[in-house]
Amino acid sequence: MSKILSIALNPAIDISSDADEVRHTHKTRTHNQRQHAGGGGINVARIIVELGGHCELLYLSGGATGELLETMLRPLGIRQHVMKIHDPVRVAYNVHELSTNLEYRFVPEGPLVSEAELAPVFDLLETTDADYVVASGSLPRGVPMDTYLRMAEITQRKGQRFVLDTSGDALRETLASCHVFLVKPSLGELEGLVGRKLDHESVGPAAQEVIHRGAAQYIAVTLGADGAVLVSSDSITRVPAIKVTVQSAVGAGDSFVAGMTWSLSKGRDIVDAFRLGMAAGAAAVMTSGTELCRQKDILSLYDASKG
Protein backbone atom coordinates (compact mmCIF):
# COMPACT_ATOMS: atom_id res chain seq x y z
CA MET A 1 0.00 0.00 0.00
CA SER A 2 1.24 3.51 -0.82
CA LYS A 3 2.11 5.85 2.06
CA ILE A 4 -0.08 8.85 2.88
CA LEU A 5 0.80 12.07 4.72
CA SER A 6 -2.09 14.35 5.70
CA ILE A 7 -1.42 18.01 6.55
CA ALA A 8 -3.55 20.16 8.88
CA LEU A 9 -2.25 23.71 9.17
CA ASN A 10 -5.41 24.98 10.88
CA PRO A 11 -6.68 22.13 13.07
CA ALA A 12 -9.51 22.50 15.54
CA ILE A 13 -11.23 20.95 18.47
CA ASP A 14 -14.73 20.42 17.12
CA ILE A 15 -17.55 20.56 19.67
CA SER A 16 -21.11 19.73 18.68
CA SER A 17 -24.36 19.82 20.64
CA ASP A 18 -28.11 19.64 20.18
CA ALA A 19 -30.59 22.35 21.17
CA ASP A 20 -34.36 22.39 21.03
CA GLU A 21 -34.36 25.95 19.68
CA VAL A 22 -31.73 28.59 18.94
CA ARG A 23 -32.85 32.14 19.79
CA HIS A 24 -30.91 35.40 19.77
CA THR A 25 -30.21 37.17 23.08
CA HIS A 26 -31.65 34.33 25.18
CA LYS A 27 -29.51 31.52 26.54
CA THR A 28 -29.59 28.46 24.32
CA ARG A 29 -29.53 25.34 26.46
CA THR A 30 -27.65 22.51 24.75
CA HIS A 31 -27.29 18.81 25.42
CA ASN A 32 -25.64 15.71 23.96
CA GLN A 33 -22.26 17.43 23.72
CA ARG A 34 -19.54 15.65 21.70
CA GLN A 35 -15.99 16.66 20.91
CA HIS A 36 -13.51 15.42 18.34
CA ALA A 37 -10.13 16.37 16.95
CA GLY A 38 -10.96 18.20 13.73
CA GLY A 39 -9.91 20.43 10.87
CA GLY A 40 -9.52 19.26 7.28
CA GLY A 41 -6.23 17.36 7.42
CA ILE A 42 -7.03 15.78 10.78
CA ASN A 43 -10.43 14.61 9.54
CA VAL A 44 -8.77 13.07 6.49
CA ALA A 45 -6.33 11.12 8.69
CA ARG A 46 -9.13 10.00 11.02
CA ILE A 47 -11.15 8.58 8.14
CA ILE A 48 -8.21 6.81 6.49
CA VAL A 49 -7.51 5.05 9.79
CA GLU A 50 -11.23 4.26 10.16
CA LEU A 51 -11.04 2.54 6.77
CA GLY A 52 -8.17 0.40 8.00
CA GLY A 53 -5.39 2.36 6.32
CA HIS A 54 -2.23 3.94 7.67
CA CYS A 55 -1.71 7.67 7.57
CA GLU A 56 0.87 10.04 8.99
CA LEU A 57 -0.40 13.39 10.20
CA LEU A 58 1.44 16.71 10.27
CA TYR A 59 -0.29 19.51 12.16
CA LEU A 60 0.31 22.76 14.03
CA SER A 61 -0.42 22.78 17.75
CA GLY A 62 -0.23 25.48 20.40
CA GLY A 63 -1.60 26.50 23.78
CA ALA A 64 -3.75 24.53 26.18
CA THR A 65 -6.15 23.61 23.40
CA GLY A 66 -3.22 22.23 21.41
CA GLU A 67 -2.29 19.97 24.32
CA LEU A 68 -5.89 18.77 24.46
CA LEU A 69 -5.89 18.15 20.70
CA GLU A 70 -2.73 16.03 20.96
CA THR A 71 -4.30 14.01 23.78
CA MET A 72 -7.44 13.41 21.73
CA LEU A 73 -5.40 12.15 18.77
CA ARG A 74 -3.09 9.74 20.65
CA PRO A 75 -5.54 6.81 20.90
CA LEU A 76 -6.28 6.83 17.15
CA GLY A 77 -3.10 5.08 16.05
CA ILE A 78 -1.96 7.86 13.74
CA ARG A 79 1.75 8.64 13.52
CA GLN A 80 1.92 12.32 14.42
CA HIS A 81 4.33 15.08 13.42
CA VAL A 82 3.44 17.93 15.80
CA MET A 83 4.77 21.36 14.88
CA LYS A 84 4.59 23.70 17.88
CA ILE A 85 3.27 27.25 17.58
CA HIS A 86 2.67 29.99 20.15
CA ASP A 87 -1.04 30.68 19.65
CA PRO A 88 -3.70 28.20 20.79
CA VAL A 89 -5.53 25.83 18.48
CA ARG A 90 -9.02 27.09 17.61
CA VAL A 91 -12.25 25.63 19.00
CA ALA A 92 -15.17 25.28 16.57
CA TYR A 93 -18.77 24.82 17.65
CA ASN A 94 -21.72 23.21 15.87
CA VAL A 95 -25.32 23.33 17.16
CA HIS A 96 -28.09 21.17 15.72
CA GLU A 97 -31.50 22.80 16.26
CA LEU A 98 -33.95 19.94 16.79
CA SER A 99 -37.09 21.96 16.10
CA THR A 100 -36.00 22.82 12.55
CA ASN A 101 -33.26 20.21 11.84
CA LEU A 102 -30.96 23.12 10.92
CA GLU A 103 -27.28 23.33 11.82
CA TYR A 104 -25.47 26.40 13.10
CA ARG A 105 -21.71 26.21 12.62
CA PHE A 106 -19.29 28.63 14.31
CA VAL A 107 -15.79 28.37 12.87
CA PRO A 108 -12.99 30.67 14.19
CA GLU A 109 -10.28 31.88 11.83
CA GLY A 110 -7.52 30.17 13.77
CA PRO A 111 -4.17 31.13 15.34
CA LEU A 112 -1.62 33.63 14.08
CA VAL A 113 1.31 31.64 12.66
CA SER A 114 4.72 33.10 11.83
CA GLU A 115 7.00 32.13 8.96
CA ALA A 116 9.47 30.72 11.49
CA GLU A 117 6.75 28.48 12.97
CA LEU A 118 5.78 27.31 9.48
CA ALA A 119 9.34 26.49 8.37
CA PRO A 120 9.50 23.00 10.00
CA VAL A 121 6.50 21.98 7.88
CA PHE A 122 8.51 22.47 4.71
CA ASP A 123 11.52 20.75 6.27
CA LEU A 124 9.42 17.64 6.89
CA LEU A 125 7.99 17.75 3.36
CA GLU A 126 11.52 17.67 1.99
CA THR A 127 12.26 14.42 3.86
CA THR A 128 8.95 12.52 3.80
CA ASP A 129 8.73 9.43 1.62
CA ALA A 130 4.93 9.55 1.39
CA ASP A 131 3.48 8.66 -1.99
CA TYR A 132 0.40 10.84 -1.43
CA VAL A 133 0.52 14.20 0.36
CA VAL A 134 -2.94 15.56 1.24
CA ALA A 135 -3.32 19.24 2.15
CA SER A 136 -6.83 19.87 3.40
CA GLY A 137 -8.43 22.83 5.12
CA SER A 138 -8.06 26.57 5.51
CA LEU A 139 -4.85 28.46 6.22
CA PRO A 140 -4.41 30.07 9.64
CA ARG A 141 -3.75 33.79 10.01
CA GLY A 142 -0.32 35.04 9.00
CA VAL A 143 0.37 32.15 6.64
CA PRO A 144 1.04 33.31 3.04
CA MET A 145 -1.54 32.42 0.40
CA ASP A 146 1.17 30.62 -1.59
CA THR A 147 1.77 28.08 1.20
CA TYR A 148 -0.01 25.21 -0.54
CA LEU A 149 1.70 26.22 -3.78
CA ARG A 150 5.09 25.81 -2.11
CA MET A 151 4.01 22.39 -0.82
CA ALA A 152 2.83 21.34 -4.26
CA GLU A 153 6.15 22.41 -5.80
CA ILE A 154 8.11 20.29 -3.31
CA THR A 155 5.99 17.20 -3.89
CA GLN A 156 6.05 17.67 -7.66
CA ARG A 157 9.84 17.88 -7.63
CA LYS A 158 10.02 14.67 -5.59
CA GLY A 159 7.56 12.77 -7.80
CA GLN A 160 4.84 12.55 -5.12
CA ARG A 161 1.11 12.97 -5.69
CA PHE A 162 -0.32 16.14 -4.14
CA VAL A 163 -4.02 16.16 -3.23
CA LEU A 164 -5.54 19.57 -2.44
CA ASP A 165 -8.80 20.51 -0.74
CA THR A 166 -9.00 24.18 0.15
CA SER A 167 -10.78 27.33 -1.03
CA GLY A 168 -10.45 31.00 -1.83
CA ASP A 169 -7.10 32.65 -2.57
CA ALA A 170 -5.12 29.62 -1.37
CA LEU A 171 -6.84 27.44 -3.99
CA ARG A 172 -6.56 30.00 -6.80
CA GLU A 173 -2.90 30.78 -6.13
CA THR A 174 -1.89 27.12 -6.05
CA LEU A 175 -3.66 26.15 -9.26
CA ALA A 176 -2.48 29.28 -11.06
CA SER A 177 1.17 28.33 -10.77
CA CYS A 178 1.56 24.61 -10.16
CA HIS A 179 0.32 21.17 -11.21
CA VAL A 180 -1.39 19.01 -8.58
CA PHE A 181 -2.48 15.40 -8.88
CA LEU A 182 -6.03 15.84 -7.57
CA VAL A 183 -8.08 18.81 -6.40
CA LYS A 184 -11.61 18.72 -4.95
CA PRO A 185 -13.49 21.99 -5.37
CA SER A 186 -17.18 22.55 -4.73
CA LEU A 187 -19.33 24.05 -7.48
CA GLY A 188 -18.86 27.54 -6.02
CA GLU A 189 -15.10 27.09 -5.78
CA LEU A 190 -14.90 25.93 -9.40
CA GLU A 191 -16.92 29.01 -10.44
CA GLY A 192 -14.31 31.13 -8.69
CA LEU A 193 -11.53 29.41 -10.63
CA VAL A 194 -13.11 29.95 -14.06
CA GLY A 195 -14.71 33.32 -13.31
CA ARG A 196 -18.32 32.57 -14.25
CA LYS A 197 -21.51 30.91 -13.07
CA LEU A 198 -21.92 27.25 -13.96
CA ASP A 199 -24.81 24.83 -14.19
CA HIS A 200 -24.42 21.11 -13.77
CA GLU A 201 -24.01 20.52 -17.49
CA SER A 202 -21.17 23.01 -17.81
CA VAL A 203 -19.23 21.80 -14.75
CA GLY A 204 -17.30 19.11 -16.62
CA PRO A 205 -16.11 21.27 -19.52
CA ALA A 206 -15.22 24.09 -17.09
CA ALA A 207 -13.10 21.73 -14.99
CA GLN A 208 -11.38 20.56 -18.17
CA GLU A 209 -10.44 24.16 -18.87
CA VAL A 210 -8.57 24.22 -15.56
CA ILE A 211 -6.89 20.90 -16.37
CA HIS A 212 -5.83 22.09 -19.83
CA ARG A 213 -4.11 25.06 -18.18
CA GLY A 214 -1.84 22.49 -16.51
CA ALA A 215 -3.27 23.02 -13.01
CA ALA A 216 -4.28 19.43 -12.18
CA GLN A 217 -4.39 15.89 -13.47
CA TYR A 218 -7.83 15.19 -11.97
CA ILE A 219 -10.58 17.40 -10.59
CA ALA A 220 -13.43 16.00 -8.49
CA VAL A 221 -16.24 18.56 -8.22
CA THR A 222 -18.71 17.93 -5.40
CA LEU A 223 -22.29 19.07 -6.03
CA GLY A 224 -23.97 18.21 -2.71
CA ALA A 225 -27.32 16.53 -3.23
CA ASP A 226 -26.66 16.43 -6.99
CA GLY A 227 -23.68 14.11 -6.70
CA ALA A 228 -20.20 14.78 -8.08
CA VAL A 229 -18.22 14.94 -11.30
CA LEU A 230 -14.76 13.47 -11.88
CA VAL A 231 -12.85 15.17 -14.67
CA SER A 232 -9.59 14.42 -16.48
CA SER A 233 -8.16 15.90 -19.68
CA ASP A 234 -10.14 13.47 -21.83
CA SER A 235 -13.07 12.21 -19.72
CA ILE A 236 -16.00 13.40 -17.61
CA THR A 237 -17.61 10.96 -15.17
CA ARG A 238 -20.86 11.98 -13.47
CA VAL A 239 -22.11 10.05 -10.45
CA PRO A 240 -25.44 10.83 -8.72
CA ALA A 241 -25.56 11.40 -4.98
CA ILE A 242 -26.07 8.35 -2.78
CA LYS A 243 -29.41 8.81 -1.04
CA VAL A 244 -29.09 8.68 2.75
CA THR A 245 -30.80 10.25 5.75
CA VAL A 246 -28.90 13.44 6.52
CA GLN A 247 -27.87 14.06 10.13
CA SER A 248 -25.02 16.54 9.66
CA ALA A 249 -22.98 17.88 6.76
CA VAL A 250 -19.86 18.33 8.90
CA GLY A 251 -16.83 16.57 7.41
CA ALA A 252 -18.50 15.30 4.24
CA GLY A 253 -15.89 16.88 1.96
CA ASP A 254 -13.00 15.66 4.12
CA SER A 255 -14.51 12.19 4.08
CA PHE A 256 -14.73 12.29 0.27
CA VAL A 257 -11.04 13.22 -0.04
CA ALA A 258 -9.99 10.62 2.52
CA GLY A 259 -11.97 7.82 0.89
CA MET A 260 -10.62 8.65 -2.53
CA THR A 261 -6.99 8.90 -1.37
CA TRP A 262 -7.20 5.68 0.67
CA SER A 263 -8.63 3.84 -2.33
CA LEU A 264 -5.90 5.17 -4.64
CA SER A 265 -3.24 4.17 -2.12
CA LYS A 266 -4.49 0.59 -2.43
CA GLY A 267 -3.90 0.65 -6.18
CA ARG A 268 -7.49 1.11 -7.34
CA ASP A 269 -8.21 3.07 -10.50
CA ILE A 270 -9.33 6.68 -10.33
CA VAL A 271 -13.02 6.07 -11.13
CA ASP A 272 -13.31 3.34 -8.50
CA ALA A 273 -11.59 5.61 -5.98
CA PHE A 274 -14.03 8.37 -6.92
CA ARG A 275 -16.97 6.09 -6.15
CA LEU A 276 -15.43 5.12 -2.80
CA GLY A 277 -15.02 8.83 -2.04
CA MET A 278 -18.70 9.37 -2.84
CA ALA A 279 -19.62 6.59 -0.41
CA ALA A 280 -17.44 8.08 2.32
CA GLY A 281 -18.98 11.53 1.86
CA ALA A 282 -22.49 10.06 2.03
CA ALA A 283 -21.59 8.02 5.12
CA ALA A 284 -20.36 11.18 6.86
CA VAL A 285 -23.73 12.94 6.60
CA MET A 286 -25.40 9.92 8.22
CA THR A 287 -23.71 10.67 11.55
CA SER A 288 -24.48 13.53 13.90
CA GLY A 289 -22.24 16.44 14.78
CA THR A 290 -18.54 15.92 14.16
CA GLU A 291 -18.51 12.13 14.42
CA LEU A 292 -17.60 11.73 10.69
CA CYS A 293 -18.14 8.37 9.00
CA ARG A 294 -17.99 4.70 9.96
CA GLN A 295 -16.21 2.01 7.98
CA LYS A 296 -19.22 -0.30 7.76
CA ASP A 297 -21.39 2.51 6.36
CA ILE A 298 -18.78 3.50 3.77
CA LEU A 299 -18.27 -0.03 2.48
CA SER A 300 -22.00 -0.80 2.51
CA LEU A 301 -22.85 2.33 0.50
CA TYR A 302 -19.97 1.68 -1.89
CA ASP A 303 -21.10 -1.90 -2.54
CA ALA A 304 -24.69 -0.76 -3.07
CA SER A 305 -23.64 1.98 -5.48
CA LYS A 306 -22.02 -0.57 -7.80
CA GLY A 307 -25.23 -2.55 -8.18
Coordinates of C-alpha atoms in Angstrom, one line a residue:
M1 CA 0.0 0.0 0.0
S2 CA 1.2 3.5 -0.8
K3 CA 2.1 5.8 2.1
I4 CA -0.1 8.8 2.9
L5 CA 0.8 12.1 4.7
S6 CA -2.1 14.4 5.7
I7 CA -1.4 18.0 6.6
A8 CA -3.6 20.2 8.9
L9 CA -2.2 23.7 9.2
N10 CA -5.4 25.0 10.9
P11 CA -6.7 22.1 13.1
A12 CA -9.5 22.5 15.5
I13 CA -11.2 21.0 18.5
D14 CA -14.7 20.4 17.1
I15 CA -17.6 20.6 19.7
S16 CA -21.1 19.7 18.7
S17 CA -24.4 19.8 20.6
D18 CA -28.1 19.6 20.2
A19 CA -30.6 22.3 21.2
D20 CA -34.4 22.4 21.0
E21 CA -34.4 25.9 19.7
V22 CA -31.7 28.6 18.9
R23 CA -32.8 32.1 19.8
H24 CA -30.9 35.4 19.8
T25 CA -30.2 37.2 23.1
H26 CA -31.6 34.3 25.2
K27 CA -29.5 31.5 26.5
T28 CA -29.6 28.5 24.3
R29 CA -29.5 25.3 26.5
T30 CA -27.7 22.5 24.7
H31 CA -27.3 18.8 25.4
N32 CA -25.6 15.7 24.0
Q33 CA -22.3 17.4 23.7
R34 CA -19.5 15.7 21.7
Q35 CA -16.0 16.7 20.9
H36 CA -13.5 15.4 18.3
A37 CA -10.1 16.4 16.9
G38 CA -11.0 18.2 13.7
G39 CA -9.9 20.4 10.9
G40 CA -9.5 19.3 7.3
G41 CA -6.2 17.4 7.4
I42 CA -7.0 15.8 10.8
N43 CA -10.4 14.6 9.5
V44 CA -8.8 13.1 6.5
A45 CA -6.3 11.1 8.7
R46 CA -9.1 10.0 11.0
I47 CA -11.2 8.6 8.1
I48 CA -8.2 6.8 6.5
V49 CA -7.5 5.1 9.8
E50 CA -11.2 4.3 10.2
L51 CA -11.0 2.5 6.8
G52 CA -8.2 0.4 8.0
G53 CA -5.4 2.4 6.3
H54 CA -2.2 3.9 7.7
C55 CA -1.7 7.7 7.6
E56 CA 0.9 10.0 9.0
L57 CA -0.4 13.4 10.2
L58 CA 1.4 16.7 10.3
Y59 CA -0.3 19.5 12.2
L60 CA 0.3 22.8 14.0
S61 CA -0.4 22.8 17.7
G62 CA -0.2 25.5 20.4
G63 CA -1.6 26.5 23.8
A64 CA -3.8 24.5 26.2
T65 CA -6.2 23.6 23.4
G66 CA -3.2 22.2 21.4
E67 CA -2.3 20.0 24.3
L68 CA -5.9 18.8 24.5
L69 CA -5.9 18.1 20.7
E70 CA -2.7 16.0 21.0
T71 CA -4.3 14.0 23.8
M72 CA -7.4 13.4 21.7
L73 CA -5.4 12.1 18.8
R74 CA -3.1 9.7 20.7
P75 CA -5.5 6.8 20.9
L76 CA -6.3 6.8 17.2
G77 CA -3.1 5.1 16.1
I78 CA -2.0 7.9 13.7
R79 CA 1.8 8.6 13.5
Q80 CA 1.9 12.3 14.4
H81 CA 4.3 15.1 13.4
V82 CA 3.4 17.9 15.8
M83 CA 4.8 21.4 14.9
K84 CA 4.6 23.7 17.9
I85 CA 3.3 27.3 17.6
H86 CA 2.7 30.0 20.2
D87 CA -1.0 30.7 19.7
P88 CA -3.7 28.2 20.8
V89 CA -5.5 25.8 18.5
R90 CA -9.0 27.1 17.6
V91 CA -12.3 25.6 19.0
A92 CA -15.2 25.3 16.6
Y93 CA -18.8 24.8 17.6
N94 CA -21.7 23.2 15.9
V95 CA -25.3 23.3 17.2
H96 CA -28.1 21.2 15.7
E97 CA -31.5 22.8 16.3
L98 CA -34.0 19.9 16.8
S99 CA -37.1 22.0 16.1
T100 CA -36.0 22.8 12.6
N101 CA -33.3 20.2 11.8
L102 CA -31.0 23.1 10.9
E103 CA -27.3 23.3 11.8
Y104 CA -25.5 26.4 13.1
R105 CA -21.7 26.2 12.6
F106 CA -19.3 28.6 14.3
V107 CA -15.8 28.4 12.9
P108 CA -13.0 30.7 14.2
E109 CA -10.3 31.9 11.8
G110 CA -7.5 30.2 13.8
P111 CA -4.2 31.1 15.3
L112 CA -1.6 33.6 14.1
V113 CA 1.3 31.6 12.7
S114 CA 4.7 33.1 11.8
E115 CA 7.0 32.1 9.0
A116 CA 9.5 30.7 11.5
E117 CA 6.7 28.5 13.0
L118 CA 5.8 27.3 9.5
A119 CA 9.3 26.5 8.4
P120 CA 9.5 23.0 10.0
V121 CA 6.5 22.0 7.9
F122 CA 8.5 22.5 4.7
D123 CA 11.5 20.8 6.3
L124 CA 9.4 17.6 6.9
L125 CA 8.0 17.7 3.4
E126 CA 11.5 17.7 2.0
T127 CA 12.3 14.4 3.9
T128 CA 8.9 12.5 3.8
D129 CA 8.7 9.4 1.6
A130 CA 4.9 9.6 1.4
D131 CA 3.5 8.7 -2.0
Y132 CA 0.4 10.8 -1.4
V133 CA 0.5 14.2 0.4
V134 CA -2.9 15.6 1.2
A135 CA -3.3 19.2 2.1
S136 CA -6.8 19.9 3.4
G137 CA -8.4 22.8 5.1
S138 CA -8.1 26.6 5.5
L139 CA -4.9 28.5 6.2
P140 CA -4.4 30.1 9.6
R141 CA -3.8 33.8 10.0
G142 CA -0.3 35.0 9.0
V143 CA 0.4 32.2 6.6
P144 CA 1.0 33.3 3.0
M145 CA -1.5 32.4 0.4
D146 CA 1.2 30.6 -1.6
T147 CA 1.8 28.1 1.2
Y148 CA 0.0 25.2 -0.5
L149 CA 1.7 26.2 -3.8
R150 CA 5.1 25.8 -2.1
M151 CA 4.0 22.4 -0.8
A152 CA 2.8 21.3 -4.3
E153 CA 6.1 22.4 -5.8
I154 CA 8.1 20.3 -3.3
T155 CA 6.0 17.2 -3.9
Q156 CA 6.0 17.7 -7.7
R157 CA 9.8 17.9 -7.6
K158 CA 10.0 14.7 -5.6
G159 CA 7.6 12.8 -7.8
Q160 CA 4.8 12.6 -5.1
R161 CA 1.1 13.0 -5.7
F162 CA -0.3 16.1 -4.1
V163 CA -4.0 16.2 -3.2
L164 CA -5.5 19.6 -2.4
D165 CA -8.8 20.5 -0.7
T166 CA -9.0 24.2 0.1
S167 CA -10.8 27.3 -1.0
G168 CA -10.4 31.0 -1.8
D169 CA -7.1 32.6 -2.6
A170 CA -5.1 29.6 -1.4
L171 CA -6.8 27.4 -4.0
R172 CA -6.6 30.0 -6.8
E173 CA -2.9 30.8 -6.1
T174 CA -1.9 27.1 -6.0
L175 CA -3.7 26.2 -9.3
A176 CA -2.5 29.3 -11.1
S177 CA 1.2 28.3 -10.8
C178 CA 1.6 24.6 -10.2
H179 CA 0.3 21.2 -11.2
V180 CA -1.4 19.0 -8.6
F181 CA -2.5 15.4 -8.9
L182 CA -6.0 15.8 -7.6
V183 CA -8.1 18.8 -6.4
K184 CA -11.6 18.7 -4.9
P185 CA -13.5 22.0 -5.4
S186 CA -17.2 22.6 -4.7
L187 CA -19.3 24.1 -7.5
G188 CA -18.9 27.5 -6.0
E189 CA -15.1 27.1 -5.8
L190 CA -14.9 25.9 -9.4
E191 CA -16.9 29.0 -10.4
G192 CA -14.3 31.1 -8.7
L193 CA -11.5 29.4 -10.6
V194 CA -13.1 29.9 -14.1
G195 CA -14.7 33.3 -13.3
R196 CA -18.3 32.6 -14.3
K197 CA -21.5 30.9 -13.1
L198 CA -21.9 27.3 -14.0
D199 CA -24.8 24.8 -14.2
H200 CA -24.4 21.1 -13.8
E201 CA -24.0 20.5 -17.5
S202 CA -21.2 23.0 -17.8
V203 CA -19.2 21.8 -14.8
G204 CA -17.3 19.1 -16.6
P205 CA -16.1 21.3 -19.5
A206 CA -15.2 24.1 -17.1
A207 CA -13.1 21.7 -15.0
Q208 CA -11.4 20.6 -18.2
E209 CA -10.4 24.2 -18.9
V210 CA -8.6 24.2 -15.6
I211 CA -6.9 20.9 -16.4
H212 CA -5.8 22.1 -19.8
R213 CA -4.1 25.1 -18.2
G214 CA -1.8 22.5 -16.5
A215 CA -3.3 23.0 -13.0
A216 CA -4.3 19.4 -12.2
Q217 CA -4.4 15.9 -13.5
Y218 CA -7.8 15.2 -12.0
I219 CA -10.6 17.4 -10.6
A220 CA -13.4 16.0 -8.5
V221 CA -16.2 18.6 -8.2
T222 CA -18.7 17.9 -5.4
L223 CA -22.3 19.1 -6.0
G224 CA -24.0 18.2 -2.7
A225 CA -27.3 16.5 -3.2
D226 CA -26.7 16.4 -7.0
G227 CA -23.7 14.1 -6.7
A228 CA -20.2 14.8 -8.1
V229 CA -18.2 14.9 -11.3
L230 CA -14.8 13.5 -11.9
V231 CA -12.8 15.2 -14.7
S232 CA -9.6 14.4 -16.5
S233 CA -8.2 15.9 -19.7
D234 CA -10.1 13.5 -21.8
S235 CA -13.1 12.2 -19.7
I236 CA -16.0 13.4 -17.6
T237 CA -17.6 11.0 -15.2
R238 CA -20.9 12.0 -13.5
V239 CA -22.1 10.0 -10.4
P240 CA -25.4 10.8 -8.7
A241 CA -25.6 11.4 -5.0
I242 CA -26.1 8.4 -2.8
K243 CA -29.4 8.8 -1.0
V244 CA -29.1 8.7 2.8
T245 CA -30.8 10.3 5.7
V246 CA -28.9 13.4 6.5
Q247 CA -27.9 14.1 10.1
S248 CA -25.0 16.5 9.7
A249 CA -23.0 17.9 6.8
V250 CA -19.9 18.3 8.9
G251 CA -16.8 16.6 7.4
A252 CA -18.5 15.3 4.2
G253 CA -15.9 16.9 2.0
D254 CA -13.0 15.7 4.1
S255 CA -14.5 12.2 4.1
F256 CA -14.7 12.3 0.3
V257 CA -11.0 13.2 0.0
A258 CA -10.0 10.6 2.5
G259 CA -12.0 7.8 0.9
M260 CA -10.6 8.7 -2.5
T261 CA -7.0 8.9 -1.4
W262 CA -7.2 5.7 0.7
S263 CA -8.6 3.8 -2.3
L264 CA -5.9 5.2 -4.6
S265 CA -3.2 4.2 -2.1
K266 CA -4.5 0.6 -2.4
G267 CA -3.9 0.7 -6.2
R268 CA -7.5 1.1 -7.3
D269 CA -8.2 3.1 -10.5
I270 CA -9.3 6.7 -10.3
V271 CA -13.0 6.1 -11.1
D272 CA -13.3 3.3 -8.5
A273 CA -11.6 5.6 -6.0
F274 CA -14.0 8.4 -6.9
R275 CA -17.0 6.1 -6.1
L276 CA -15.4 5.1 -2.8
G277 CA -15.0 8.8 -2.0
M278 CA -18.7 9.4 -2.8
A279 CA -19.6 6.6 -0.4
A280 CA -17.4 8.1 2.3
G281 CA -19.0 11.5 1.9
A282 CA -22.5 10.1 2.0
A283 CA -21.6 8.0 5.1
A284 CA -20.4 11.2 6.9
V285 CA -23.7 12.9 6.6
M286 CA -25.4 9.9 8.2
T287 CA -23.7 10.7 11.5
S288 CA -24.5 13.5 13.9
G289 CA -22.2 16.4 14.8
T290 CA -18.5 15.9 14.2
E291 CA -18.5 12.1 14.4
L292 CA -17.6 11.7 10.7
C293 CA -18.1 8.4 9.0
R294 CA -18.0 4.7 10.0
Q295 CA -16.2 2.0 8.0
K296 CA -19.2 -0.3 7.8
D297 CA -21.4 2.5 6.4
I298 CA -18.8 3.5 3.8
L299 CA -18.3 0.0 2.5
S300 CA -22.0 -0.8 2.5
L301 CA -22.8 2.3 0.5
Y302 CA -20.0 1.7 -1.9
D303 CA -21.1 -1.9 -2.5
A304 CA -24.7 -0.8 -3.1
S305 CA -23.6 2.0 -5.5
K306 CA -22.0 -0.6 -7.8
G307 CA -25.2 -2.5 -8.2

